[in-house]
PDB file of C-alpha atoms in Angstrom:
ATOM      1  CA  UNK A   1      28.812 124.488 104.441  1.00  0.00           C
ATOM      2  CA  UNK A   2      30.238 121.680 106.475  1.00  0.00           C
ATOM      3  CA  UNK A   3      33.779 121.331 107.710  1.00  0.00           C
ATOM      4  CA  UNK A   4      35.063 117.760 108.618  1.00  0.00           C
ATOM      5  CA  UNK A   5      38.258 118.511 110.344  1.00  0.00           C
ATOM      6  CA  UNK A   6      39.678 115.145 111.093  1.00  0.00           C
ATOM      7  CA  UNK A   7      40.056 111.603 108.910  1.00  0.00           C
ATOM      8  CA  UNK A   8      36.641 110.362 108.393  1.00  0.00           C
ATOM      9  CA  UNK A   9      35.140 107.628 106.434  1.00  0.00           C
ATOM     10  CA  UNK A  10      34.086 108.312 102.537  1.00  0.00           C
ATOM     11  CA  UNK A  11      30.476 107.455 104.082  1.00  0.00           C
ATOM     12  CA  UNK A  12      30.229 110.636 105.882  1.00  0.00           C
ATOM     13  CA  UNK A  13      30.893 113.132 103.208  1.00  0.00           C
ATOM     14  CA  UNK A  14      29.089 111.376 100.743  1.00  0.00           C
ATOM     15  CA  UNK A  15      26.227 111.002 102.595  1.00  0.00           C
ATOM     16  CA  UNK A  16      26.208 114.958 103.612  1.00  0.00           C
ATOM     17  CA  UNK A  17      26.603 115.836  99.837  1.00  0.00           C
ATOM     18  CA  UNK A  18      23.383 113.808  99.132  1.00  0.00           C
ATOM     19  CA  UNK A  19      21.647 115.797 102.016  1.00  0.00           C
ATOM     20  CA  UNK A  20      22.329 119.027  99.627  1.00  0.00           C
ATOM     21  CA  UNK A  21      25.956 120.162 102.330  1.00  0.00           C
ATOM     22  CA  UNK A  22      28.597 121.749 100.205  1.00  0.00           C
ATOM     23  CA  UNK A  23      31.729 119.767 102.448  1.00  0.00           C
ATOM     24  CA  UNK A  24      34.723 121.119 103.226  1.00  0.00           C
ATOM     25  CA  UNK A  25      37.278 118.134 103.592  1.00  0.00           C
ATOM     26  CA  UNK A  26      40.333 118.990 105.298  1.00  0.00           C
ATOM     27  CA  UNK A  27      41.825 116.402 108.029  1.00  0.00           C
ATOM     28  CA  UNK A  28      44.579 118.693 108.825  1.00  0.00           C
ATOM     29  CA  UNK A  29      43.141 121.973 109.280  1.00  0.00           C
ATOM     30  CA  UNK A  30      44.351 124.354 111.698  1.00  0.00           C
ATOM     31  CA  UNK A  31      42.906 126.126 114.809  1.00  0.00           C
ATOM     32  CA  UNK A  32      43.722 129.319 112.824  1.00  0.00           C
ATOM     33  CA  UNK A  33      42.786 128.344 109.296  1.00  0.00           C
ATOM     34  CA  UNK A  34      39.802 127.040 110.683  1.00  0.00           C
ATOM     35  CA  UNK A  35      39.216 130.449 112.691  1.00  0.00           C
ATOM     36  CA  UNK A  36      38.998 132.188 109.192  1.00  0.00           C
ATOM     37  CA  UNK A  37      36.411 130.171 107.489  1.00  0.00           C
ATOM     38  CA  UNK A  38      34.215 128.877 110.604  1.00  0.00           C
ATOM     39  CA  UNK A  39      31.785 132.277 110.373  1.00  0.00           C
ATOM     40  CA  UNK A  40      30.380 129.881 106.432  1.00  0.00           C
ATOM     41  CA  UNK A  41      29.910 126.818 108.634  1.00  0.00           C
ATOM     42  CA  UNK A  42      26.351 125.463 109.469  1.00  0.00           C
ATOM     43  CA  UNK A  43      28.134 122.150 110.300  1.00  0.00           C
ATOM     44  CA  UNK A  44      31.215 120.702 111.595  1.00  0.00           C
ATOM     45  CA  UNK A  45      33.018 117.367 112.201  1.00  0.00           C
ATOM     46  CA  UNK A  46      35.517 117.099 115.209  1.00  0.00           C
ATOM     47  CA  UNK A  47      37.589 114.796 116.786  1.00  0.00           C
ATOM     48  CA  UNK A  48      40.505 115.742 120.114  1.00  0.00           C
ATOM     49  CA  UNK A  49      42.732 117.236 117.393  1.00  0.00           C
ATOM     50  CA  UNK A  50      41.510 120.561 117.542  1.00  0.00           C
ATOM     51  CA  UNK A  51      39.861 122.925 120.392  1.00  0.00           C
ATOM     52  CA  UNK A  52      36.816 124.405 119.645  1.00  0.00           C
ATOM     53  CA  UNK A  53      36.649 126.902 122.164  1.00  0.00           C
ATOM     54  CA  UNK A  54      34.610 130.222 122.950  1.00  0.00           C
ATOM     55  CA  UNK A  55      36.504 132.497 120.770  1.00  0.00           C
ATOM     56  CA  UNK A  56      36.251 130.130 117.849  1.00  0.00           C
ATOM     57  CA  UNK A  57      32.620 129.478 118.551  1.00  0.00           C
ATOM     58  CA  UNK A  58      32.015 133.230 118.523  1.00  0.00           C
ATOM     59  CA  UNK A  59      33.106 133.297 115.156  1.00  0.00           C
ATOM     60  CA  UNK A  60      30.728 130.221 113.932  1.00  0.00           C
ATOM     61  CA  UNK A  61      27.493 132.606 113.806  1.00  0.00           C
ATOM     62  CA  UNK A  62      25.973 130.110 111.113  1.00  0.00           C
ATOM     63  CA  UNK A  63      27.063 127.255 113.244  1.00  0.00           C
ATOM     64  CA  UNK A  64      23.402 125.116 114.540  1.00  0.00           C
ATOM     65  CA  UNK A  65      25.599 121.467 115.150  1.00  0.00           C
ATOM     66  CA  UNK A  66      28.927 119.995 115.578  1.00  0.00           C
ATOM     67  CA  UNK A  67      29.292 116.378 115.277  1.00  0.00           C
ATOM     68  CA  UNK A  68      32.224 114.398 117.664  1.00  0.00           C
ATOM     69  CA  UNK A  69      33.554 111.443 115.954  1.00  0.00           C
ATOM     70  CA  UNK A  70      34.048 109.050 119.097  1.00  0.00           C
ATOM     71  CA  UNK A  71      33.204 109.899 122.434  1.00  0.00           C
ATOM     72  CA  UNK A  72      34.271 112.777 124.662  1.00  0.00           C
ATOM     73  CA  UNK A  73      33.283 116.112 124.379  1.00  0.00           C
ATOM     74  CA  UNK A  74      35.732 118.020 126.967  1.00  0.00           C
ATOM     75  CA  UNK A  75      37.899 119.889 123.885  1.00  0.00           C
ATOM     76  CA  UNK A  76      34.463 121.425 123.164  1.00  0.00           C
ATOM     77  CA  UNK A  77      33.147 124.122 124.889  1.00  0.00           C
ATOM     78  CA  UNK A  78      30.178 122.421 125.565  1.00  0.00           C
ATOM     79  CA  UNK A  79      28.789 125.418 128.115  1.00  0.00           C
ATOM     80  CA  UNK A  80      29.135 128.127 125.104  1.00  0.00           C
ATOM     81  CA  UNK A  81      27.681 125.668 122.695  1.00  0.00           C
ATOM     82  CA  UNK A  82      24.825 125.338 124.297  1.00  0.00           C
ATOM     83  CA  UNK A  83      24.339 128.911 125.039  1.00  0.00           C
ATOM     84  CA  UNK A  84      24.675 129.555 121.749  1.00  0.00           C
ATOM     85  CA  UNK A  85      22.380 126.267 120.412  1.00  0.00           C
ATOM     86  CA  UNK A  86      24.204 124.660 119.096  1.00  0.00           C
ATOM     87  CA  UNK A  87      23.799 121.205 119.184  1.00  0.00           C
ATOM     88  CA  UNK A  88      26.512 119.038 120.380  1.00  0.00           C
ATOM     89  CA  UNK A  89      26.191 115.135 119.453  1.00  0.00           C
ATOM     90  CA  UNK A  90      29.103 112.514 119.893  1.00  0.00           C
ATOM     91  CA  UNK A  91      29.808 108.618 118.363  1.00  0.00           C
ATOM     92  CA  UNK A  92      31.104 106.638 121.411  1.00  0.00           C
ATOM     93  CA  UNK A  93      28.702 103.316 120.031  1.00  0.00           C
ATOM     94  CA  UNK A  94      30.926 103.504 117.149  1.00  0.00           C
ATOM     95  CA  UNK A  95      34.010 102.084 118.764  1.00  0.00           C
ATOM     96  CA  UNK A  96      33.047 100.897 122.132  1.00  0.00           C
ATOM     97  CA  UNK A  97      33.193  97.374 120.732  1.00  0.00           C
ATOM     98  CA  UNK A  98      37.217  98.261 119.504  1.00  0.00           C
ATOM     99  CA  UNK A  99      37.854  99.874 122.766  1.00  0.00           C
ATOM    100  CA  UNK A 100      36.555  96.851 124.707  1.00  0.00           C
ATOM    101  CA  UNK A 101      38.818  94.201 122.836  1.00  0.00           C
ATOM    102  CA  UNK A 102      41.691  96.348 123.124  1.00  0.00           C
ATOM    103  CA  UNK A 103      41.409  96.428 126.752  1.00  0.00           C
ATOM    104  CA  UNK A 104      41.108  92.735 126.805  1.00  0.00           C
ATOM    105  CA  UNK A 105      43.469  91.963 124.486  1.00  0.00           C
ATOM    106  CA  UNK A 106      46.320  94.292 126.221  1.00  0.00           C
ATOM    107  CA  UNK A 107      45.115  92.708 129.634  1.00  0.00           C
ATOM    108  CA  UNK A 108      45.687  89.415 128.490  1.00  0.00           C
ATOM    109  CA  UNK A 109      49.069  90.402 126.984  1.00  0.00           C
ATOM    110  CA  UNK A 110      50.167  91.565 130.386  1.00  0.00           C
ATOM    111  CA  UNK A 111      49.057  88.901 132.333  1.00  0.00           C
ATOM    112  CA  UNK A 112      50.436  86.062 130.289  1.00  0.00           C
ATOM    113  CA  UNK A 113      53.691  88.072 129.558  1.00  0.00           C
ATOM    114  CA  UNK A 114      53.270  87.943 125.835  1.00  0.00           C
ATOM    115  CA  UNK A 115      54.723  90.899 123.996  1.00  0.00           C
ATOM    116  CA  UNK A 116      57.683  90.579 126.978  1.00  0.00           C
ATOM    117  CA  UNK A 117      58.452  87.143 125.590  1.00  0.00           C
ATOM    118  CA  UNK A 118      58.053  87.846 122.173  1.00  0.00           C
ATOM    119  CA  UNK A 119      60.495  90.644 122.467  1.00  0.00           C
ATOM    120  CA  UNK A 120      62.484  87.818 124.408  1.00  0.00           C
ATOM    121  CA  UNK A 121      62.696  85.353 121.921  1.00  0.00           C
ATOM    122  CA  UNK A 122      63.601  88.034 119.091  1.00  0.00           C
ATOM    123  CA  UNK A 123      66.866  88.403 121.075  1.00  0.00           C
ATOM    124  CA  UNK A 124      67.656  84.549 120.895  1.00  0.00           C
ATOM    125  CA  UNK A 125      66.084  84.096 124.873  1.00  0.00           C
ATOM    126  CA  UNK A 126      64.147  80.954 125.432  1.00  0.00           C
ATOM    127  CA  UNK A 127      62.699  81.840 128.819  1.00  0.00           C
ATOM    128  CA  UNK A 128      59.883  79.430 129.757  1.00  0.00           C
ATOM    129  CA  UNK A 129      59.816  79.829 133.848  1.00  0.00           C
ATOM    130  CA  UNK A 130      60.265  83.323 133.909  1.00  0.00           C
ATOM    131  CA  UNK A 131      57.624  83.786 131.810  1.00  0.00           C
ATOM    132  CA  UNK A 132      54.570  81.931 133.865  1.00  0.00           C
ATOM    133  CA  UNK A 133      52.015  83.657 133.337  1.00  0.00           C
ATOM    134  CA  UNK A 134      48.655  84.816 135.531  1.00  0.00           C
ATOM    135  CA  UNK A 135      45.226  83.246 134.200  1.00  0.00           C
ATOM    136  CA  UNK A 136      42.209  85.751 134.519  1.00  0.00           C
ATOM    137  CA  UNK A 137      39.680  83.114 135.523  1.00  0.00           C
ATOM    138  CA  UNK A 138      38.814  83.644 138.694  1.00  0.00           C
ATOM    139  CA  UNK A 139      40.137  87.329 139.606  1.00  0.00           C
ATOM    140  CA  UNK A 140      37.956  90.617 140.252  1.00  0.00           C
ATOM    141  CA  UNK A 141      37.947  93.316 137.799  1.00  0.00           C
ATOM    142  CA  UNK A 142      36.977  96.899 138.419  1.00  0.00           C
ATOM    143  CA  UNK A 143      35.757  99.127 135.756  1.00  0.00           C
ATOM    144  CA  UNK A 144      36.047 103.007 136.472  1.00  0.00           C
ATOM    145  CA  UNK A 145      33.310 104.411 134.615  1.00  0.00           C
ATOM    146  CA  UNK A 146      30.359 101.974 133.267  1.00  0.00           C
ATOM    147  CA  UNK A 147      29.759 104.200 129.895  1.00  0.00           C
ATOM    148  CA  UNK A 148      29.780 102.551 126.184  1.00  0.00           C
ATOM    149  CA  UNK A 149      33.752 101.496 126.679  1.00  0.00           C
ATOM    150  CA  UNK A 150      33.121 100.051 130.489  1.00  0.00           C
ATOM    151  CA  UNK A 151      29.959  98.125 129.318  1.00  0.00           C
ATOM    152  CA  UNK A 152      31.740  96.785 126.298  1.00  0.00           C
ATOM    153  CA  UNK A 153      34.399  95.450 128.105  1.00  0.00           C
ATOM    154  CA  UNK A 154      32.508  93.798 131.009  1.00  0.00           C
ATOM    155  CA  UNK A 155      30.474  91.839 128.241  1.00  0.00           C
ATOM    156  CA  UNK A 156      33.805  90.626 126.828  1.00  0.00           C
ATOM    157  CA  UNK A 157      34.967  89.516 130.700  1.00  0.00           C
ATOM    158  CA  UNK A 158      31.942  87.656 130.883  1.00  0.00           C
ATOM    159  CA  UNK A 159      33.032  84.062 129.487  1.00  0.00           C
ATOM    160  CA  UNK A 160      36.462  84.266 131.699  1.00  0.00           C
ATOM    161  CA  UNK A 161      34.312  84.183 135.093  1.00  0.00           C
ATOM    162  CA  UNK A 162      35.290  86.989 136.562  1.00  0.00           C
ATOM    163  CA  UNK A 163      33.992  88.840 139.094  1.00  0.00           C
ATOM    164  CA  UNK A 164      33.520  92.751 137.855  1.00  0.00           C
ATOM    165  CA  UNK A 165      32.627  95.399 139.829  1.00  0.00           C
ATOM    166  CA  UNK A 166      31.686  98.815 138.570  1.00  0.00           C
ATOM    167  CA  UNK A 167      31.723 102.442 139.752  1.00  0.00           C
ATOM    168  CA  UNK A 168      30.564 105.577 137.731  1.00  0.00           C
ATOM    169  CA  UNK A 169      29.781 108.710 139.759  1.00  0.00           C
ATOM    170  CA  UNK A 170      27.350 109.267 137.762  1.00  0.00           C
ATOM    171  CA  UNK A 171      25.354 106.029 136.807  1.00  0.00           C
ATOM    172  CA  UNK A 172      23.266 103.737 139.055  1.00  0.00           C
ATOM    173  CA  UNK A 173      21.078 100.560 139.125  1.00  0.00           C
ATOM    174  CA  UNK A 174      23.094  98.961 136.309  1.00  0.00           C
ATOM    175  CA  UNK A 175      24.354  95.989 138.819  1.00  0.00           C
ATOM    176  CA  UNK A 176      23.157  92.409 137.743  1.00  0.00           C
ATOM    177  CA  UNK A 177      24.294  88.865 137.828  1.00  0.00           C
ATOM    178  CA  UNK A 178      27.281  89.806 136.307  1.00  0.00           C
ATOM    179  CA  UNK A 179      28.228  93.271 137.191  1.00  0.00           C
ATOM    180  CA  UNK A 180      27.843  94.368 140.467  1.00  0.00           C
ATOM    181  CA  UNK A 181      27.920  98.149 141.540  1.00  0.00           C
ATOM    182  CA  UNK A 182      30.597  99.433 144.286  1.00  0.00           C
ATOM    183  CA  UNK A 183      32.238 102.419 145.434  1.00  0.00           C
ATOM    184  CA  UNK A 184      35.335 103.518 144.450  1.00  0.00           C
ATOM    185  CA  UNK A 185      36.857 102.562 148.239  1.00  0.00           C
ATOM    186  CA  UNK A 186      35.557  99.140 147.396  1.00  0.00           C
ATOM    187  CA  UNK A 187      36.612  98.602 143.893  1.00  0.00           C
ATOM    188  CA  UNK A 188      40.406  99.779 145.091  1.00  0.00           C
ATOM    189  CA  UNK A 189      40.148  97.149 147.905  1.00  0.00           C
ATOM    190  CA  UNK A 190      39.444  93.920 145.982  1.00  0.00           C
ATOM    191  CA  UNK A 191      40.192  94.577 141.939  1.00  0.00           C
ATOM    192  CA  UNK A 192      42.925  92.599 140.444  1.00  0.00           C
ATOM    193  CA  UNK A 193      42.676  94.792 137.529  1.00  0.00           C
ATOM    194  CA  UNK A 194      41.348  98.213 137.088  1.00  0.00           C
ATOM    195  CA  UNK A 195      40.073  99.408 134.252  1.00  0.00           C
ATOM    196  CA  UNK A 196      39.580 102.987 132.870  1.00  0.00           C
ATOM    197  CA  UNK A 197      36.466 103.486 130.885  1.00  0.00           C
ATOM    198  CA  UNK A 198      35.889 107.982 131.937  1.00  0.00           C
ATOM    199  CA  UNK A 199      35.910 110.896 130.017  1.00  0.00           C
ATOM    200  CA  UNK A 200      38.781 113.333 130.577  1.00  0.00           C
ATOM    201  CA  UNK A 201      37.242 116.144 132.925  1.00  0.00           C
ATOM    202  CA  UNK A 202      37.799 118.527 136.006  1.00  0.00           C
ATOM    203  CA  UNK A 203      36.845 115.566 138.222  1.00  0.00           C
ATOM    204  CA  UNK A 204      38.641 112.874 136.209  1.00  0.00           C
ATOM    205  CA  UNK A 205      41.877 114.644 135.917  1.00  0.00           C
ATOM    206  CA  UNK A 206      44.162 112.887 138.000  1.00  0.00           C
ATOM    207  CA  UNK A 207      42.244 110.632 139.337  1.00  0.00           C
ATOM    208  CA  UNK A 208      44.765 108.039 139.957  1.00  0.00           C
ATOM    209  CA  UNK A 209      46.975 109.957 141.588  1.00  0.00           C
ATOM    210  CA  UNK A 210      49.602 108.852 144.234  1.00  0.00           C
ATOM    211  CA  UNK A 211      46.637 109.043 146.889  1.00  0.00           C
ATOM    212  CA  UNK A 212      44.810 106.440 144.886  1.00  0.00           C
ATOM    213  CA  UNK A 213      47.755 103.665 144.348  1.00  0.00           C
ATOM    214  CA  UNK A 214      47.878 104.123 147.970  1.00  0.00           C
ATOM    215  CA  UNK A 215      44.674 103.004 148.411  1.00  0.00           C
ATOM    216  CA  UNK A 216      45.239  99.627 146.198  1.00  0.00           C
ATOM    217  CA  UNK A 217      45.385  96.417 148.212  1.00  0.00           C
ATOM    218  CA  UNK A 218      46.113  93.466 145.596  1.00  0.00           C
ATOM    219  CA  UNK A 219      48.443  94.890 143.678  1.00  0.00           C
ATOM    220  CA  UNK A 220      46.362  95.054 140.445  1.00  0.00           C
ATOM    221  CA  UNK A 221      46.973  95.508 136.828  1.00  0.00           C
ATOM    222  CA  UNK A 222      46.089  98.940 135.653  1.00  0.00           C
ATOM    223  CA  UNK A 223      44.464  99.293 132.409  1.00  0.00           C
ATOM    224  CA  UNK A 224      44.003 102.583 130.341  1.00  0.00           C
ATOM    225  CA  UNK A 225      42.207 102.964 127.129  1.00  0.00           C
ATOM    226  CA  UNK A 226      40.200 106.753 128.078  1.00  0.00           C
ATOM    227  CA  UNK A 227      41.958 109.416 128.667  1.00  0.00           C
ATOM    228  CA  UNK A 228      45.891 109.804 129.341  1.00  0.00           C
ATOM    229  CA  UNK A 229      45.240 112.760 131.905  1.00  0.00           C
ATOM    230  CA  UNK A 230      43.004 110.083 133.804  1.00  0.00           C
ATOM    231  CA  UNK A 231      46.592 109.073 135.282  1.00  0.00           C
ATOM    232  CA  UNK A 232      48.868 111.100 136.983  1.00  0.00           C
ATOM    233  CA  UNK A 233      52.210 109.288 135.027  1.00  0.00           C
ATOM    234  CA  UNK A 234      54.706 110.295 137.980  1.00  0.00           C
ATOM    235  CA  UNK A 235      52.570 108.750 140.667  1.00  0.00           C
ATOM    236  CA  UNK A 236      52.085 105.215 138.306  1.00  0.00           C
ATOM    237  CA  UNK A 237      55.369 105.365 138.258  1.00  0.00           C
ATOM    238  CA  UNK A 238      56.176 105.441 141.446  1.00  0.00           C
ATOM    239  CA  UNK A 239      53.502 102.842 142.153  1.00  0.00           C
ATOM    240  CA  UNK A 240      55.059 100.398 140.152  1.00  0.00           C
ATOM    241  CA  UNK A 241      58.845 100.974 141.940  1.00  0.00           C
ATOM    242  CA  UNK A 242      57.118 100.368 144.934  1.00  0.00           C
ATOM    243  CA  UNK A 243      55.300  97.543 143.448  1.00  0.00           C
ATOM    244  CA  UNK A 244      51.846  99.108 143.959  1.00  0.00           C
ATOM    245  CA  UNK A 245      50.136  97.660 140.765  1.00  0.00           C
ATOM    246  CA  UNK A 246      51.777  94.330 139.003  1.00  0.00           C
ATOM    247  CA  UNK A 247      51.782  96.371 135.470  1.00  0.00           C
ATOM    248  CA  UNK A 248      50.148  98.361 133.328  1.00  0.00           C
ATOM    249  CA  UNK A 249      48.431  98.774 130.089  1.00  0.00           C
ATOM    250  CA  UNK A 250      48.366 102.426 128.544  1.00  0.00           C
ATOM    251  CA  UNK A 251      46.595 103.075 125.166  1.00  0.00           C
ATOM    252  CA  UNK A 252      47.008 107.215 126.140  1.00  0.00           C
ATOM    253  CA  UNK A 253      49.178 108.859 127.906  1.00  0.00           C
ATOM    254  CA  UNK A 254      49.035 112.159 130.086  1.00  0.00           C
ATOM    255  CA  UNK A 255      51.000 113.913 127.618  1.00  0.00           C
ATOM    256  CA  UNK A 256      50.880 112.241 123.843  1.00  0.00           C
ATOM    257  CA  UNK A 257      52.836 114.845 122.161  1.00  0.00           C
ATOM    258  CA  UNK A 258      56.212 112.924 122.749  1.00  0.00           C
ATOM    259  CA  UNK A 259      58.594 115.678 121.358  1.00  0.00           C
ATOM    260  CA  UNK A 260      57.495 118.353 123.168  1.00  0.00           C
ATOM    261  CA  UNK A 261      58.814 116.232 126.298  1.00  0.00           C
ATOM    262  CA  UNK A 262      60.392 118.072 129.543  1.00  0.00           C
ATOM    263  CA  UNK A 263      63.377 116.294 130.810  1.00  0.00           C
ATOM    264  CA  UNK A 264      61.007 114.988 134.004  1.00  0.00           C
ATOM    265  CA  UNK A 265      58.241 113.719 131.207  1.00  0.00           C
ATOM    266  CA  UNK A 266      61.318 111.895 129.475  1.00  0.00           C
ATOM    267  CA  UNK A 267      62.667 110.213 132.554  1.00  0.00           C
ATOM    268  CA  UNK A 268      58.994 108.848 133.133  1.00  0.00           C
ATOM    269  CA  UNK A 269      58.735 107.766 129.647  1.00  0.00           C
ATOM    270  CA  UNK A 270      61.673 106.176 129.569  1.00  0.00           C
ATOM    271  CA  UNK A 271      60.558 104.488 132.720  1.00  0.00           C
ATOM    272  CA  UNK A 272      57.559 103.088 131.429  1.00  0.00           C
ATOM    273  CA  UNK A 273      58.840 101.901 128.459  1.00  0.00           C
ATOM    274  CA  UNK A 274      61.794  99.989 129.967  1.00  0.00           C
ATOM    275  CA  UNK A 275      59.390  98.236 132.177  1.00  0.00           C
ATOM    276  CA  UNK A 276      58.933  94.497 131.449  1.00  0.00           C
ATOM    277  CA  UNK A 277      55.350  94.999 132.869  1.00  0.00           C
ATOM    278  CA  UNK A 278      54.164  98.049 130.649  1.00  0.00           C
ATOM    279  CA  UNK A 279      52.299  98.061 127.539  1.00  0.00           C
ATOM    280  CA  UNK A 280      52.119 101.068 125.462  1.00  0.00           C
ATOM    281  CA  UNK A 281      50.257 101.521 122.374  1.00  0.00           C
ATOM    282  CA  UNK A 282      49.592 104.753 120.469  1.00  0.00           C
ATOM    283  CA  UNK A 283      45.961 105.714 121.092  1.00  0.00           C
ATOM    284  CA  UNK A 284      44.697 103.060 119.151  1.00  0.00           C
ATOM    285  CA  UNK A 285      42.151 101.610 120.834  1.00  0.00           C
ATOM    286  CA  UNK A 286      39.112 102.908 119.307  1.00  0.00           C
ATOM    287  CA  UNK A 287      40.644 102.697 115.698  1.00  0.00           C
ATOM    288  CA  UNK A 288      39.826  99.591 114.388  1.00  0.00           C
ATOM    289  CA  UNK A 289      38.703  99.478 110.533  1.00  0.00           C
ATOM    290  CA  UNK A 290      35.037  99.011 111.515  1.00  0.00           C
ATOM    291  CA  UNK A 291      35.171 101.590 113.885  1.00  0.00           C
ATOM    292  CA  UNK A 292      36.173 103.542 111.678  1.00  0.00           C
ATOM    293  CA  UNK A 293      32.715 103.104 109.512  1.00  0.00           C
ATOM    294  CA  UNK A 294      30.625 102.985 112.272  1.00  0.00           C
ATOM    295  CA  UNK A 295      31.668 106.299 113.980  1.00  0.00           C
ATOM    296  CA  UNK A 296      30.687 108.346 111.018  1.00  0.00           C
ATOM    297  CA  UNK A 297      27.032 105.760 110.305  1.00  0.00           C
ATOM    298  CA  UNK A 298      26.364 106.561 113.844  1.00  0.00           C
ATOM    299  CA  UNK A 299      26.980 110.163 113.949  1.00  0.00           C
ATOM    300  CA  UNK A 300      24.962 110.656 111.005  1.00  0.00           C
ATOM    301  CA  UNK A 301      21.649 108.942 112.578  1.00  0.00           C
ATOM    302  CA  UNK A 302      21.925 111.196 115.112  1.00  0.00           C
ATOM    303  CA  UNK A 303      22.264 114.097 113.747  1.00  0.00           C
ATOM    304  CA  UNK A 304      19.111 112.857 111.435  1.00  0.00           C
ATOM    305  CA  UNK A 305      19.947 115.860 109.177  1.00  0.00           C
TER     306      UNK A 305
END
């Protein structure tokens, strides 16, 4: 048996049918209901709404793959998995493309002010000077993590004429005529827009914390379309009151589940969205119609089942 536990296209269970999988469809499964069926499971389909930890692992003794729909694995854990071999395969080719236009398409919002005017001119404001806006032609853009996301946007940047340097600790050689490779240090120092293209991990966690908006010299927009915990939300905050970065573009955010808010989460919320120079959108970046083919096509090549 298969489980998908998350919204998938039609492709995916029809296509495991075919292969001779009896499929369990249920997008809103829960960590415990899943708990009681998981030890029937030769199969599963994730996404980041559930954890699939050790203890629910344990129970999957049938269990030989799991199949990510997008990219990220860090609500898996991977370590167990593999102990156990299981094998552990992901879909981030599936939406790169969407996440890529997203973060253009919010960058150019922000820098020519239009959602602020739009909301402007809804409220009977005609504001033409206030509203100048910044072209990107010209500027530097750092990428923070040169993955399927990073890569897909920097091929999107490349008919503006921009300059784009990227860092990924983990990735090197990938510099050419139109991406060149730097150091974090460095891509802090001359970026007028930073980019985050990393997967949410120990070392990613916080990584633009109040040490890192510290570090920023020109003032740059901030763009996020990963992870929210990639961004430590009271230190952005702060770096915008002390006009650190000139905006910012969040398609996550550290904490997504907005009712379960403490009163400090709701003063930064209210913050950010209150800010002429924020965009906030609701994790949509990677959820584009064709994306939403394409991450189950892709998942099923490689799984070659």
């Amino acid at each position: 048996m298969v489980i998908i536990t998350a919204k998938s296209h039609p492709i995916l269970q029809a296509t495991l049918e075919k292969k001779g999988f009896q499929v369990m469809y249920s997008p809103y499964i829960t960590y415990n209901e899943l708990s009681e069926i998981i030890s029937d499971a030769t199969g599963m389909i994730v996404t980041t709404r559930l954890k699939i930890d050790r203890p629910l692992l344990e129970k999957g003794k049938k269990l030989t793959w799991i199949g990510r729909l997008g990219s990220g694995m860090e609500l898996i854990d991977m370590e167990y998995a593999v102990k156990k071999n299981i094998l552990c395969v992901s879909s981030p080719e599936g939406n790169r493309d969407a996440v890529g236009e997203q973060a253009l398409g919010m960058l150019l919002n922000l820098m020519h002010n239009i959602s602020r005017s739009s909301a402007e001119v809804k409220e009977g404001k005609w504001l033409r000077e206030e509203n100048r806006g910044i072209e990107l032609r010209g500027k530097t853009v750092g990428i923070i993590g040169f993955g399927n996301t990073g890569k897909a946007f920097a091929r999107l940047l490349e008919p503006f004429g921009v300059t784009v340097l990227a860092y990924d600790k983990y990735h090197f050689g990938f510099g050419g005529a139109h991406v060149k490779e730097a150091n974090l240090e460095q891509l802090c120092k001359y970026s007028d827009v930073i980019s985050f293209h990393v997967p949410l991990t120990d070392i990613t966690s916080k990584m633009a914390d109040s040490s890192f908006f510290d570090s920023l010299l020109n003032q740059p927009f901030i763009i996020n379309t990963s992870r929210g915990g990639v961004i430590e939300t009271t230190a952005l905050v702060q770096a915008l009151k002390k006009q650190q970065v000139k905006g910012a573009a969040l398609d996550v955010l550290e904490n997504e589940e907005l009712n379960s808010y403490s009163l400090e989460e709701k003063e930064s919320f209210f913050y950010l969205t209150n800010h002429p120079d924020v965009i906030i959108t609701p994790h949509i970046a990677g959820y584009s119609q064709e994306a939403f083919f394409n991450l189950s096509k892709v998942l099923l090549d490689k799984l070659d089942l």
